[in-house]
């Protein structure tokens, strides 16, 4: 599209900032959001991922164990003042504690979604960077080879899904460190091993944004949460993550109004 | 084995692994668990820069050039 649909919707109030640094959608935008949210859940279930509940708050102990506070100091948002609960910075942190204990004899796939929170700097002119957002993830745990194959399959599925609904996307290696200690060393290891890829979409005033990421954690989380394979080795893990607000902005920015309205009608039904 | 390959092998065995019981030869994959970690990669890059006498930009740090000691020697000997 040549017109700035997202900018127009922000001016008319169909998309608005919430007081907590998230976006509120109304009308067609809300229906597109709902359709995308449901579509990613469907995609996950169709490919064998077991749905798992994901509360809107997570224990500080779990994030501590995952190394989150060390890797991303200052990025956590408390869920309630005085309580040891936090907004999940990513929904996959809910998955690892439940995978501990029983040795895995096959690759395990779970899918979760919830509202997440990160203390990101936000600017009114950039609706792509949010402090509150909804994320759907598919988490896979198993042998390194099986997890890599699953991650690669999800990269292809993510891009095929974008194409199927008419979005132009690019799949690129990511440069931001997403687990473990931040720094040049970790970033270069991530680059060398191809641990993280992003699916980027044009989203009007939000620019070209990473709307999905496809990640390999190697044994990082398995070591912290004691997740083992049946031969006693630590499992590998990986995930595919979809940011629903970012997909919504991209759909509204890239699609012709009638195509966006088509998604919206499917979201309302 | 070239002098560069030999120096790299000695460096990885003595400085990176520091006597840990990991068998290393010129074709060993360097990024398996327990060989080169995020600190080790920085030390390794510094050593290669010193050996080839030029800084190595991040864009050149790709698996094709760093998979093994032989791959490092092949690329950086030729490119320096």
XYZ file of C-alpha atoms in Angstrom, chain A residues 83-217:
135
model
C 5.045 -9.432 45.157
C 7.727 -11.713 43.763
C 5.803 -12.013 40.500
C 6.759 -10.450 37.176
C 5.192 -9.991 33.780
C 6.590 -12.756 31.563
C 9.250 -11.145 29.314
C 8.562 -13.996 26.875
C 5.904 -16.654 27.173
C 8.363 -19.574 26.790
C 9.700 -19.006 30.340
C 6.479 -20.651 31.526
C 7.341 -23.856 29.667
C 10.698 -24.917 31.141
C 9.780 -25.636 34.796
C 7.086 -28.099 33.646
C 9.556 -29.980 31.442
C 11.913 -30.769 34.323
C 11.976 -34.173 35.962
C 10.814 -36.970 33.673
C 13.502 -37.801 31.041
C 12.319 -37.085 27.502
C 12.187 -40.047 25.145
C 10.805 -38.031 22.230
C 10.751 -34.411 21.101
C 8.196 -32.466 23.121
C 6.303 -29.550 21.548
C 4.169 -27.184 23.591
C 2.462 -23.953 22.652
C 1.627 -21.055 24.937
C 0.417 -17.474 24.615
C -0.050 -14.616 27.025
C 0.482 -10.929 27.554
C 4.182 -10.185 28.100
C 6.047 -7.177 29.453
C 9.500 -5.691 28.988
C 10.804 -2.377 30.142
C 11.598 -1.235 26.587
C 11.979 2.431 25.706
C 8.801 3.434 23.876
C 8.137 6.417 21.638
C 4.715 7.594 20.427
C 5.850 7.580 16.802
C 7.015 3.939 16.958
C 4.124 1.533 17.612
C 6.389 -1.431 16.878
C 8.299 -1.190 20.167
C 6.054 -1.987 23.107
C 6.283 -2.559 26.851
C 3.184 -4.775 26.789
C 2.505 -7.206 23.981
C 0.944 -10.580 23.269
C 3.197 -13.409 22.237
C 2.444 -16.916 20.938
C 5.300 -19.389 21.151
C 5.911 -22.961 20.174
C 8.616 -24.470 22.375
C 10.406 -27.659 21.329
C 12.658 -29.766 23.520
C 14.570 -32.884 22.530
C 17.825 -33.945 20.922
C 19.930 -31.182 19.291
C 19.267 -32.557 15.789
C 15.490 -32.845 16.330
C 15.266 -29.353 17.834
C 17.239 -27.820 14.959
C 14.999 -29.592 12.424
C 11.895 -28.352 14.253
C 13.233 -24.775 14.373
C 14.020 -24.869 10.650
C 10.540 -26.237 9.876
C 8.959 -23.385 11.863
C 11.014 -20.822 9.944
C 9.564 -22.176 6.718
C 6.039 -22.299 8.200
C 6.258 -18.749 9.523
C 7.326 -17.376 6.174
C 4.746 -19.477 4.299
C 2.027 -18.161 6.614
C 3.062 -14.552 5.893
C 2.994 -15.225 2.154
C -0.382 -16.995 2.375
C -2.049 -13.938 3.913
C -0.362 -11.599 1.433
C 2.507 -10.193 3.498
C 5.989 -9.586 2.122
C 8.600 -10.828 4.587
C 12.321 -11.397 4.880
C 14.041 -14.028 6.984
C 17.384 -12.828 8.366
C 19.913 -13.845 11.031
C 19.309 -11.779 14.179
C 22.052 -9.816 15.880
C 20.551 -9.135 19.311
C 21.535 -11.518 22.085
C 18.431 -13.337 23.305
C 19.673 -15.467 26.201
C 22.760 -15.778 28.335
C 25.187 -12.987 29.079
C 24.964 -10.133 26.600
C 28.203 -9.028 24.982
C 30.257 -9.369 21.832
C 31.324 -12.951 22.583
C 27.776 -14.250 22.985
C 26.614 -12.274 19.960
C 29.390 -13.756 17.794
C 28.683 -17.299 19.001
C 25.010 -16.719 18.148
C 26.004 -15.409 14.707
C 28.412 -18.285 14.038
C 25.966 -20.984 15.024
C 22.872 -19.408 13.427
C 21.001 -19.584 16.750
C 18.448 -16.899 15.986
C 16.593 -15.841 12.866
C 13.934 -13.168 12.556
C 11.058 -12.835 10.155
C 10.844 -9.148 9.349
C 7.765 -7.382 7.993
C 7.171 -3.829 6.851
C 4.705 -2.205 9.240
C 4.223 1.402 8.172
C 5.390 3.884 10.826
C 6.766 0.996 12.919
C 9.281 0.398 10.114
C 10.647 -2.997 9.143
C 10.048 -4.992 12.323
C 10.879 -8.465 13.598
C 7.434 -10.043 13.875
C 8.637 -13.575 14.592
C 11.838 -15.193 15.762
C 13.086 -18.757 15.457
C 15.572 -19.672 18.107
C 17.917 -22.395 19.274
C 18.959 -22.309 22.928
